[in-house]
């Protein structure tokens, strides 16, 4: 009874965090309504004048003031991150709505911000015990941040030197479809795994750990990694970044190969023959990655 009583307030706190993050995300995304308020075209961000810049600055200041008034410090830390991602999503919508050379970058901004916010929201719904600020994955790793920065630099330089390269709409559409497929597959994997899913590889088996083999786990052993793999490459196809397409593919493949081998050692330790049988029947889902080798 004591454990159940303790779980109730904990779930209530996590529920408040999820609701606060969603409200803040939507508040940040409301920047997309600025053109309506100003009577300006949707391409406000493509070539903003003084009026547009002032409106953006006032929006950011006003939203941040509202968050400070609405939420105590623990919730504010969550809300300000969600609001930042919502603001990026809204700015992406503004760029996407126009016909400027930055239109496809707007698609990318929407994809990137929605990916990171949905990681937090799905974790809050699915496995609130593991929920933390790190669930946004904004501080995933130095390498991840460097890769993102590299893609922005490549896009900007190639846009200046080879502007026609960034206007291949059919290729960007293919990239957008890869992004949608990858993100949907990853979120489906998270929801299917439920409380078994964690952003950190677990080294100790808890009483609630079970081997999930249904749903998307019947297609691939590691559907969340498959989704992230194709999502990450898709972002660079979307941006028409030839250098980063190759770089992301190689770096992601190497990262997931090592991650899968590490994780499968733990899974074999947790589930033994049950996992080995599953491993024999279902592929990893990633090209040329078979997982940890088991000596018979």
PDB file of C-alpha atoms in Angstrom:
ATOM      1  CA  UNK A   1       0.000   0.000   0.000  1.00  0.00           C
ATOM      2  CA  UNK A   2       2.818   2.377   0.812  1.00  0.00           C
ATOM      3  CA  UNK A   3       4.454   1.707  -2.556  1.00  0.00           C
ATOM      4  CA  UNK A   4       1.155   2.284  -4.355  1.00  0.00           C
ATOM      5  CA  UNK A   5       0.568   5.472  -2.396  1.00  0.00           C
ATOM      6  CA  UNK A   6       4.025   6.721  -3.293  1.00  0.00           C
ATOM      7  CA  UNK A   7       3.534   5.893  -6.960  1.00  0.00           C
ATOM      8  CA  UNK A   8       0.366   7.967  -7.164  1.00  0.00           C
ATOM      9  CA  UNK A   9       1.957  11.349  -6.303  1.00  0.00           C
ATOM     10  CA  UNK A  10       4.930  10.502  -8.537  1.00  0.00           C
ATOM     11  CA  UNK A  11       2.629   9.871 -11.505  1.00  0.00           C
ATOM     12  CA  UNK A  12       0.825  13.108 -10.661  1.00  0.00           C
ATOM     13  CA  UNK A  13       4.069  15.074 -10.752  1.00  0.00           C
ATOM     14  CA  UNK A  14       5.061  13.482 -14.042  1.00  0.00           C
ATOM     15  CA  UNK A  15       1.608  14.332 -15.426  1.00  0.00           C
ATOM     16  CA  UNK A  16       2.125  17.966 -14.489  1.00  0.00           C
ATOM     17  CA  UNK A  17       5.499  17.941 -16.223  1.00  0.00           C
ATOM     18  CA  UNK A  18       3.989  16.516 -19.412  1.00  0.00           C
ATOM     19  CA  UNK A  19       1.160  19.071 -19.396  1.00  0.00           C
ATOM     20  CA  UNK A  20       3.553  21.940 -18.678  1.00  0.00           C
ATOM     21  CA  UNK A  21       5.849  20.886 -21.510  1.00  0.00           C
ATOM     22  CA  UNK A  22       2.959  20.630 -23.978  1.00  0.00           C
ATOM     23  CA  UNK A  23       1.554  24.027 -23.004  1.00  0.00           C
ATOM     24  CA  UNK A  24       5.009  25.603 -23.305  1.00  0.00           C
ATOM     25  CA  UNK A  25       5.674  23.948 -26.679  1.00  0.00           C
ATOM     26  CA  UNK A  26       2.400  25.305 -28.056  1.00  0.00           C
ATOM     27  CA  UNK A  27       3.123  28.722 -26.564  1.00  0.00           C
ATOM     28  CA  UNK A  28       6.493  28.815 -28.317  1.00  0.00           C
ATOM     29  CA  UNK A  29       4.967  27.567 -31.578  1.00  0.00           C
ATOM     30  CA  UNK A  30       2.476  30.448 -31.485  1.00  0.00           C
ATOM     31  CA  UNK A  31       5.200  32.519 -33.158  1.00  0.00           C
ATOM     32  CA  UNK A  32       3.756  31.077 -36.383  1.00  0.00           C
ATOM     33  CA  UNK A  33       0.730  33.339 -35.839  1.00  0.00           C
ATOM     34  CA  UNK A  34       2.805  36.538 -35.942  1.00  0.00           C
ATOM     35  CA  UNK A  35       2.228  37.200 -39.669  1.00  0.00           C
ATOM     36  CA  UNK A  36      -1.524  37.195 -39.028  1.00  0.00           C
ATOM     37  CA  UNK A  37      -1.107  39.616 -36.127  1.00  0.00           C
ATOM     38  CA  UNK A  38       1.158  41.899 -38.180  1.00  0.00           C
ATOM     39  CA  UNK A  39      -0.759  41.594 -41.414  1.00  0.00           C
ATOM     40  CA  UNK A  40       2.438  40.319 -43.051  1.00  0.00           C
ATOM     41  CA  UNK A  41       3.040  37.451 -45.504  1.00  0.00           C
ATOM     42  CA  UNK A  42       3.938  34.017 -44.066  1.00  0.00           C
ATOM     43  CA  UNK A  43       7.538  34.503 -45.261  1.00  0.00           C
ATOM     44  CA  UNK A  44       8.083  36.910 -42.368  1.00  0.00           C
ATOM     45  CA  UNK A  45      11.344  35.235 -41.351  1.00  0.00           C
ATOM     46  CA  UNK A  46      12.796  34.996 -44.852  1.00  0.00           C
ATOM     47  CA  UNK A  47      13.433  38.722 -45.131  1.00  0.00           C
ATOM     48  CA  UNK A  48      12.227  40.356 -41.893  1.00  0.00           C
ATOM     49  CA  UNK A  49      12.334  44.101 -41.619  1.00  0.00           C
ATOM     50  CA  UNK A  50      12.670  46.052 -38.398  1.00  0.00           C
ATOM     51  CA  UNK A  51       9.010  45.471 -37.615  1.00  0.00           C
ATOM     52  CA  UNK A  52       9.382  41.704 -37.999  1.00  0.00           C
ATOM     53  CA  UNK A  53      12.533  41.550 -35.863  1.00  0.00           C
ATOM     54  CA  UNK A  54      10.904  43.636 -33.144  1.00  0.00           C
ATOM     55  CA  UNK A  55       7.842  41.373 -33.180  1.00  0.00           C
ATOM     56  CA  UNK A  56      10.026  38.271 -32.801  1.00  0.00           C
ATOM     57  CA  UNK A  57      11.982  39.827 -29.931  1.00  0.00           C
ATOM     58  CA  UNK A  58       8.798  40.877 -28.131  1.00  0.00           C
ATOM     59  CA  UNK A  59       7.286  37.428 -28.640  1.00  0.00           C
ATOM     60  CA  UNK A  60      10.324  35.693 -27.099  1.00  0.00           C
ATOM     61  CA  UNK A  61      10.441  38.134 -24.168  1.00  0.00           C
ATOM     62  CA  UNK A  62       6.700  37.897 -23.549  1.00  0.00           C
ATOM     63  CA  UNK A  63       6.599  34.113 -23.664  1.00  0.00           C
ATOM     64  CA  UNK A  64       9.578  33.795 -21.320  1.00  0.00           C
ATOM     65  CA  UNK A  65       7.974  36.229 -18.861  1.00  0.00           C
ATOM     66  CA  UNK A  66       4.765  34.176 -18.979  1.00  0.00           C
ATOM     67  CA  UNK A  67       6.678  30.966 -18.228  1.00  0.00           C
ATOM     68  CA  UNK A  68       8.423  32.582 -15.268  1.00  0.00           C
ATOM     69  CA  UNK A  69       5.084  33.685 -13.849  1.00  0.00           C
ATOM     70  CA  UNK A  70       3.267  30.405 -14.510  1.00  0.00           C
ATOM     71  CA  UNK A  71       5.766  27.809 -13.321  1.00  0.00           C
ATOM     72  CA  UNK A  72       8.004  27.282 -10.286  1.00  0.00           C
ATOM     73  CA  UNK A  73      11.683  26.694 -11.012  1.00  0.00           C
ATOM     74  CA  UNK A  74      11.600  22.860 -11.496  1.00  0.00           C
ATOM     75  CA  UNK A  75       8.741  23.121 -14.005  1.00  0.00           C
ATOM     76  CA  UNK A  76      10.235  26.259 -15.569  1.00  0.00           C
ATOM     77  CA  UNK A  77      13.347  24.303 -16.558  1.00  0.00           C
ATOM     78  CA  UNK A  78      11.125  21.882 -18.452  1.00  0.00           C
ATOM     79  CA  UNK A  79       8.852  24.560 -19.879  1.00  0.00           C
ATOM     80  CA  UNK A  80      11.653  26.771 -21.201  1.00  0.00           C
ATOM     81  CA  UNK A  81      13.178  23.853 -23.139  1.00  0.00           C
ATOM     82  CA  UNK A  82       9.809  22.818 -24.544  1.00  0.00           C
ATOM     83  CA  UNK A  83       9.057  26.439 -25.417  1.00  0.00           C
ATOM     84  CA  UNK A  84      12.397  26.779 -27.237  1.00  0.00           C
ATOM     85  CA  UNK A  85      11.566  23.699 -29.313  1.00  0.00           C
ATOM     86  CA  UNK A  86       8.068  25.046 -29.962  1.00  0.00           C
ATOM     87  CA  UNK A  87       9.542  28.382 -31.063  1.00  0.00           C
ATOM     88  CA  UNK A  88      11.884  26.570 -33.470  1.00  0.00           C
ATOM     89  CA  UNK A  89       8.918  24.571 -34.792  1.00  0.00           C
ATOM     90  CA  UNK A  90       6.883  27.745 -35.315  1.00  0.00           C
ATOM     91  CA  UNK A  91       9.782  29.469 -37.090  1.00  0.00           C
ATOM     92  CA  UNK A  92      10.126  26.391 -39.265  1.00  0.00           C
ATOM     93  CA  UNK A  93       6.458  26.659 -40.207  1.00  0.00           C
ATOM     94  CA  UNK A  94       6.951  30.303 -41.188  1.00  0.00           C
ATOM     95  CA  UNK A  95       9.906  29.444 -43.410  1.00  0.00           C
ATOM     96  CA  UNK A  96       8.034  26.480 -44.898  1.00  0.00           C
ATOM     97  CA  UNK A  97       5.005  28.582 -45.774  1.00  0.00           C
ATOM     98  CA  UNK A  98       7.008  30.946 -47.959  1.00  0.00           C
ATOM     99  CA  UNK A  99       8.643  30.410 -51.346  1.00  0.00           C
ATOM    100  CA  UNK A 100      12.095  31.536 -50.286  1.00  0.00           C
ATOM    101  CA  UNK A 101      15.348  29.603 -50.664  1.00  0.00           C
ATOM    102  CA  UNK A 102      15.041  28.731 -46.953  1.00  0.00           C
ATOM    103  CA  UNK A 103      11.788  26.804 -47.400  1.00  0.00           C
ATOM    104  CA  UNK A 104      13.395  23.380 -47.104  1.00  0.00           C
ATOM    105  CA  UNK A 105      15.384  24.514 -44.090  1.00  0.00           C
ATOM    106  CA  UNK A 106      12.005  25.293 -42.521  1.00  0.00           C
ATOM    107  CA  UNK A 107      10.994  21.670 -43.075  1.00  0.00           C
ATOM    108  CA  UNK A 108      14.204  20.655 -41.338  1.00  0.00           C
ATOM    109  CA  UNK A 109      13.553  22.956 -38.363  1.00  0.00           C
ATOM    110  CA  UNK A 110      10.083  21.492 -37.903  1.00  0.00           C
ATOM    111  CA  UNK A 111      11.438  17.935 -38.117  1.00  0.00           C
ATOM    112  CA  UNK A 112      14.309  18.528 -35.688  1.00  0.00           C
ATOM    113  CA  UNK A 113      12.306  20.381 -33.046  1.00  0.00           C
ATOM    114  CA  UNK A 114       9.377  17.949 -33.179  1.00  0.00           C
ATOM    115  CA  UNK A 115      11.732  14.973 -32.869  1.00  0.00           C
ATOM    116  CA  UNK A 116      13.340  16.305 -29.691  1.00  0.00           C
ATOM    117  CA  UNK A 117      10.115  17.460 -28.093  1.00  0.00           C
ATOM    118  CA  UNK A 118       8.279  14.212 -28.836  1.00  0.00           C
ATOM    119  CA  UNK A 119      11.146  12.257 -27.219  1.00  0.00           C
ATOM    120  CA  UNK A 120      10.304  14.017 -23.950  1.00  0.00           C
ATOM    121  CA  UNK A 121       6.529  13.812 -24.302  1.00  0.00           C
ATOM    122  CA  UNK A 122       6.438  10.111 -25.203  1.00  0.00           C
ATOM    123  CA  UNK A 123       8.804   9.326 -22.312  1.00  0.00           C
ATOM    124  CA  UNK A 124       6.535  11.285 -19.957  1.00  0.00           C
ATOM    125  CA  UNK A 125       3.544   9.250 -21.119  1.00  0.00           C
ATOM    126  CA  UNK A 126       5.286   5.915 -21.490  1.00  0.00           C
ATOM    127  CA  UNK A 127       7.926   5.628 -18.798  1.00  0.00           C
ATOM    128  CA  UNK A 128       7.605   8.540 -16.346  1.00  0.00           C
ATOM    129  CA  UNK A 129      10.043   6.926 -13.886  1.00  0.00           C
ATOM    130  CA  UNK A 130      12.918   7.615 -16.285  1.00  0.00           C
ATOM    131  CA  UNK A 131      11.768  11.140 -17.174  1.00  0.00           C
ATOM    132  CA  UNK A 132      14.320  13.940 -16.756  1.00  0.00           C
ATOM    133  CA  UNK A 133      15.558  17.032 -18.573  1.00  0.00           C
ATOM    134  CA  UNK A 134      17.867  14.708 -20.505  1.00  0.00           C
ATOM    135  CA  UNK A 135      14.769  13.135 -22.081  1.00  0.00           C
ATOM    136  CA  UNK A 136      14.698  16.047 -24.536  1.00  0.00           C
ATOM    137  CA  UNK A 137      18.030  14.675 -25.880  1.00  0.00           C
ATOM    138  CA  UNK A 138      19.218  18.257 -26.373  1.00  0.00           C
ATOM    139  CA  UNK A 139      22.516  17.377 -24.695  1.00  0.00           C
ATOM    140  CA  UNK A 140      22.818  13.953 -26.318  1.00  0.00           C
ATOM    141  CA  UNK A 141      26.572  14.197 -26.892  1.00  0.00           C
ATOM    142  CA  UNK A 142      29.291  16.509 -28.161  1.00  0.00           C
ATOM    143  CA  UNK A 143      29.444  14.477 -31.384  1.00  0.00           C
ATOM    144  CA  UNK A 144      25.697  14.833 -31.947  1.00  0.00           C
ATOM    145  CA  UNK A 145      25.839  18.612 -31.499  1.00  0.00           C
ATOM    146  CA  UNK A 146      28.883  18.835 -33.760  1.00  0.00           C
ATOM    147  CA  UNK A 147      27.066  16.854 -36.453  1.00  0.00           C
ATOM    148  CA  UNK A 148      24.073  19.222 -36.271  1.00  0.00           C
ATOM    149  CA  UNK A 149      26.337  22.272 -36.499  1.00  0.00           C
ATOM    150  CA  UNK A 150      28.182  20.760 -39.455  1.00  0.00           C
ATOM    151  CA  UNK A 151      24.923  20.272 -41.341  1.00  0.00           C
ATOM    152  CA  UNK A 152      23.924  23.906 -40.782  1.00  0.00           C
ATOM    153  CA  UNK A 153      27.318  25.133 -41.972  1.00  0.00           C
ATOM    154  CA  UNK A 154      27.204  22.926 -45.077  1.00  0.00           C
ATOM    155  CA  UNK A 155      23.678  24.056 -45.941  1.00  0.00           C
ATOM    156  CA  UNK A 156      24.585  27.737 -45.580  1.00  0.00           C
ATOM    157  CA  UNK A 157      27.832  27.531 -47.567  1.00  0.00           C
ATOM    158  CA  UNK A 158      26.302  25.493 -50.383  1.00  0.00           C
ATOM    159  CA  UNK A 159      23.300  27.814 -50.473  1.00  0.00           C
ATOM    160  CA  UNK A 160      25.689  30.722 -51.074  1.00  0.00           C
ATOM    161  CA  UNK A 161      27.948  28.921 -53.563  1.00  0.00           C
ATOM    162  CA  UNK A 162      25.487  26.571 -55.301  1.00  0.00           C
ATOM    163  CA  UNK A 163      21.982  27.941 -54.607  1.00  0.00           C
ATOM    164  CA  UNK A 164      20.374  25.667 -57.204  1.00  0.00           C
ATOM    165  CA  UNK A 165      21.516  22.633 -55.160  1.00  0.00           C
ATOM    166  CA  UNK A 166      19.162  23.661 -52.363  1.00  0.00           C
ATOM    167  CA  UNK A 167      16.113  23.916 -54.626  1.00  0.00           C
ATOM    168  CA  UNK A 168      15.735  20.248 -55.585  1.00  0.00           C
ATOM    169  CA  UNK A 169      12.233  19.896 -54.199  1.00  0.00           C
ATOM    170  CA  UNK A 170      11.744  16.228 -55.136  1.00  0.00           C
ATOM    171  CA  UNK A 171      14.927  15.269 -53.263  1.00  0.00           C
ATOM    172  CA  UNK A 172      13.935  17.296 -50.209  1.00  0.00           C
ATOM    173  CA  UNK A 173      10.523  15.613 -50.329  1.00  0.00           C
ATOM    174  CA  UNK A 174      12.208  12.191 -50.281  1.00  0.00           C
ATOM    175  CA  UNK A 175      14.207  13.349 -47.254  1.00  0.00           C
ATOM    176  CA  UNK A 176      11.048  14.578 -45.527  1.00  0.00           C
ATOM    177  CA  UNK A 177       9.373  11.194 -46.090  1.00  0.00           C
ATOM    178  CA  UNK A 178      12.447   9.461 -44.609  1.00  0.00           C
ATOM    179  CA  UNK A 179      12.251  11.770 -41.604  1.00  0.00           C
ATOM    180  CA  UNK A 180       8.537  11.092 -41.070  1.00  0.00           C
ATOM    181  CA  UNK A 181       8.989   7.328 -41.463  1.00  0.00           C
ATOM    182  CA  UNK A 182      12.002   7.244 -39.132  1.00  0.00           C
ATOM    183  CA  UNK A 183      10.407   9.337 -36.398  1.00  0.00           C
ATOM    184  CA  UNK A 184       7.110   7.442 -36.539  1.00  0.00           C
ATOM    185  CA  UNK A 185       8.942   4.103 -36.347  1.00  0.00           C
ATOM    186  CA  UNK A 186      10.971   5.270 -33.351  1.00  0.00           C
ATOM    187  CA  UNK A 187       7.929   6.573 -31.479  1.00  0.00           C
ATOM    188  CA  UNK A 188       6.014   3.379 -32.283  1.00  0.00           C
ATOM    189  CA  UNK A 189       8.911   1.420 -30.790  1.00  0.00           C
ATOM    190  CA  UNK A 190       8.903   3.554 -27.649  1.00  0.00           C
ATOM    191  CA  UNK A 191       5.146   3.180 -27.189  1.00  0.00           C
ATOM    192  CA  UNK A 192       5.221  -0.561 -27.872  1.00  0.00           C
ATOM    193  CA  UNK A 193       8.050  -1.138 -25.390  1.00  0.00           C
ATOM    194  CA  UNK A 194       6.288   0.911 -22.723  1.00  0.00           C
ATOM    195  CA  UNK A 195       8.186   1.057 -19.438  1.00  0.00           C
ATOM    196  CA  UNK A 196      10.835  -1.265 -20.911  1.00  0.00           C
ATOM    197  CA  UNK A 197      12.123   1.604 -23.067  1.00  0.00           C
ATOM    198  CA  UNK A 198      14.855   3.811 -21.652  1.00  0.00           C
ATOM    199  CA  UNK A 199      17.196   6.305 -23.283  1.00  0.00           C
ATOM    200  CA  UNK A 200      20.046   4.797 -21.249  1.00  0.00           C
ATOM    201  CA  UNK A 201      21.117   1.183 -21.690  1.00  0.00           C
ATOM    202  CA  UNK A 202      20.189  -0.630 -18.455  1.00  0.00           C
ATOM    203  CA  UNK A 203      22.793  -2.874 -16.819  1.00  0.00           C
ATOM    204  CA  UNK A 204      20.510  -4.299 -14.149  1.00  0.00           C
ATOM    205  CA  UNK A 205      17.237  -6.095 -14.757  1.00  0.00           C
ATOM    206  CA  UNK A 206      14.272  -4.755 -12.824  1.00  0.00           C
ATOM    207  CA  UNK A 207      11.155  -6.714 -11.863  1.00  0.00           C
ATOM    208  CA  UNK A 208       9.195  -4.963 -14.632  1.00  0.00           C
ATOM    209  CA  UNK A 209      11.598  -5.797 -17.469  1.00  0.00           C
ATOM    210  CA  UNK A 210      10.065  -8.047 -20.124  1.00  0.00           C
ATOM    211  CA  UNK A 211      11.238  -9.035 -23.593  1.00  0.00           C
ATOM    212  CA  UNK A 212       9.050  -7.216 -26.117  1.00  0.00           C
ATOM    213  CA  UNK A 213       8.680  -9.076 -29.427  1.00  0.00           C
ATOM    214  CA  UNK A 214       5.307  -7.837 -30.681  1.00  0.00           C
ATOM    215  CA  UNK A 215       4.353  -4.930 -32.945  1.00  0.00           C
ATOM    216  CA  UNK A 216       7.306  -3.231 -34.628  1.00  0.00           C
ATOM    217  CA  UNK A 217       9.601  -5.485 -32.566  1.00  0.00           C
ATOM    218  CA  UNK A 218       8.304  -8.328 -34.717  1.00  0.00           C
ATOM    219  CA  UNK A 219       9.787  -6.530 -37.750  1.00  0.00           C
ATOM    220  CA  UNK A 220      13.144  -5.488 -36.290  1.00  0.00           C
ATOM    221  CA  UNK A 221      14.984  -6.253 -33.054  1.00  0.00           C
ATOM    222  CA  UNK A 222      15.934  -2.587 -32.663  1.00  0.00           C
ATOM    223  CA  UNK A 223      13.153  -0.518 -34.293  1.00  0.00           C
ATOM    224  CA  UNK A 224      13.947   2.632 -32.294  1.00  0.00           C
ATOM    225  CA  UNK A 225      17.508   2.604 -33.640  1.00  0.00           C
ATOM    226  CA  UNK A 226      16.308   1.832 -37.165  1.00  0.00           C
ATOM    227  CA  UNK A 227      13.955   4.808 -36.947  1.00  0.00           C
ATOM    228  CA  UNK A 228      16.634   7.141 -35.628  1.00  0.00           C
ATOM    229  CA  UNK A 229      19.112   5.931 -38.277  1.00  0.00           C
ATOM    230  CA  UNK A 230      16.810   6.760 -41.192  1.00  0.00           C
ATOM    231  CA  UNK A 231      15.539   9.923 -39.510  1.00  0.00           C
ATOM    232  CA  UNK A 232      19.087  11.299 -39.156  1.00  0.00           C
ATOM    233  CA  UNK A 233      20.050  10.519 -42.763  1.00  0.00           C
ATOM    234  CA  UNK A 234      16.687  11.846 -43.949  1.00  0.00           C
ATOM    235  CA  UNK A 235      17.366  15.253 -42.372  1.00  0.00           C
ATOM    236  CA  UNK A 236      20.438  15.621 -44.593  1.00  0.00           C
ATOM    237  CA  UNK A 237      18.665  14.384 -47.735  1.00  0.00           C
ATOM    238  CA  UNK A 238      15.976  16.957 -46.910  1.00  0.00           C
ATOM    239  CA  UNK A 239      18.642  19.682 -46.751  1.00  0.00           C
ATOM    240  CA  UNK A 240      20.336  18.389 -49.936  1.00  0.00           C
ATOM    241  CA  UNK A 241      23.630  18.174 -48.000  1.00  0.00           C
ATOM    242  CA  UNK A 242      25.721  15.643 -49.989  1.00  0.00           C
ATOM    243  CA  UNK A 243      28.709  15.718 -47.626  1.00  0.00           C
ATOM    244  CA  UNK A 244      26.626  15.301 -44.472  1.00  0.00           C
ATOM    245  CA  UNK A 245      24.473  12.581 -46.047  1.00  0.00           C
ATOM    246  CA  UNK A 246      27.609  10.437 -46.336  1.00  0.00           C
ATOM    247  CA  UNK A 247      28.993  11.588 -42.981  1.00  0.00           C
ATOM    248  CA  UNK A 248      25.737  11.000 -41.105  1.00  0.00           C
ATOM    249  CA  UNK A 249      25.273   7.566 -42.676  1.00  0.00           C
ATOM    250  CA  UNK A 250      28.767   6.397 -41.700  1.00  0.00           C
ATOM    251  CA  UNK A 251      28.744   7.949 -38.218  1.00  0.00           C
ATOM    252  CA  UNK A 252      25.226   6.711 -37.409  1.00  0.00           C
ATOM    253  CA  UNK A 253      25.975   3.216 -38.679  1.00  0.00           C
ATOM    254  CA  UNK A 254      29.094   2.972 -36.536  1.00  0.00           C
ATOM    255  CA  UNK A 255      27.335   4.356 -33.465  1.00  0.00           C
ATOM    256  CA  UNK A 256      24.383   1.970 -33.722  1.00  0.00           C
ATOM    257  CA  UNK A 257      26.598  -1.042 -34.453  1.00  0.00           C
ATOM    258  CA  UNK A 258      28.473  -0.454 -31.194  1.00  0.00           C
ATOM    259  CA  UNK A 259      25.284   0.432 -29.290  1.00  0.00           C
ATOM    260  CA  UNK A 260      23.450  -2.686 -30.482  1.00  0.00           C
ATOM    261  CA  UNK A 261      26.342  -4.981 -29.557  1.00  0.00           C
ATOM    262  CA  UNK A 262      26.507  -3.417 -26.093  1.00  0.00           C
ATOM    263  CA  UNK A 263      22.756  -3.660 -25.610  1.00  0.00           C
ATOM    264  CA  UNK A 264      22.488  -7.234 -26.838  1.00  0.00           C
ATOM    265  CA  UNK A 265      25.093  -8.437 -24.351  1.00  0.00           C
ATOM    266  CA  UNK A 266      22.832  -7.045 -21.632  1.00  0.00           C
ATOM    267  CA  UNK A 267      19.690  -8.550 -23.177  1.00  0.00           C
ATOM    268  CA  UNK A 268      21.285 -11.993 -23.407  1.00  0.00           C
ATOM    269  CA  UNK A 269      22.267 -11.662 -19.751  1.00  0.00           C
ATOM    270  CA  UNK A 270      18.683 -10.645 -18.858  1.00  0.00           C
ATOM    271  CA  UNK A 271      16.707 -13.138 -20.952  1.00  0.00           C
ATOM    272  CA  UNK A 272      19.153 -15.864 -21.984  1.00  0.00           C
ATOM    273  CA  UNK A 273      17.836 -18.413 -24.497  1.00  0.00           C
ATOM    274  CA  UNK A 274      14.583 -16.484 -24.929  1.00  0.00           C
ATOM    275  CA  UNK A 275      16.490 -13.560 -26.442  1.00  0.00           C
ATOM    276  CA  UNK A 276      18.817 -15.796 -28.470  1.00  0.00           C
ATOM    277  CA  UNK A 277      15.782 -17.437 -30.098  1.00  0.00           C
ATOM    278  CA  UNK A 278      14.307 -14.003 -30.844  1.00  0.00           C
ATOM    279  CA  UNK A 279      17.650 -12.869 -32.255  1.00  0.00           C
ATOM    280  CA  UNK A 280      17.750 -15.861 -34.625  1.00  0.00           C
ATOM    281  CA  UNK A 281      14.273 -15.122 -35.998  1.00  0.00           C
ATOM    282  CA  UNK A 282      14.197 -11.314 -36.263  1.00  0.00           C
ATOM    283  CA  UNK A 283      16.814  -9.111 -38.015  1.00  0.00           C
ATOM    284  CA  UNK A 284      18.345  -6.076 -36.351  1.00  0.00           C
ATOM    285  CA  UNK A 285      16.801  -3.845 -39.019  1.00  0.00           C
ATOM    286  CA  UNK A 286      20.000  -1.948 -39.804  1.00  0.00           C
ATOM    287  CA  UNK A 287      22.075  -2.751 -42.905  1.00  0.00           C
ATOM    288  CA  UNK A 288      25.052  -5.077 -42.309  1.00  0.00           C
ATOM    289  CA  UNK A 289      24.538  -5.049 -38.536  1.00  0.00           C
ATOM    290  CA  UNK A 290      23.856  -8.504 -37.095  1.00  0.00           C
ATOM    291  CA  UNK A 291      24.445  -7.642 -33.441  1.00  0.00           C
ATOM    292  CA  UNK A 292      26.692  -9.360 -30.943  1.00  0.00           C
ATOM    293  CA  UNK A 293      28.157 -12.673 -32.057  1.00  0.00           C
ATOM    294  CA  UNK A 294      27.295 -15.610 -29.842  1.00  0.00           C
ATOM    295  CA  UNK A 295      29.659 -18.552 -29.639  1.00  0.00           C
ATOM    296  CA  UNK A 296      27.729 -21.832 -29.751  1.00  0.00           C
TER     297      UNK A 296
END
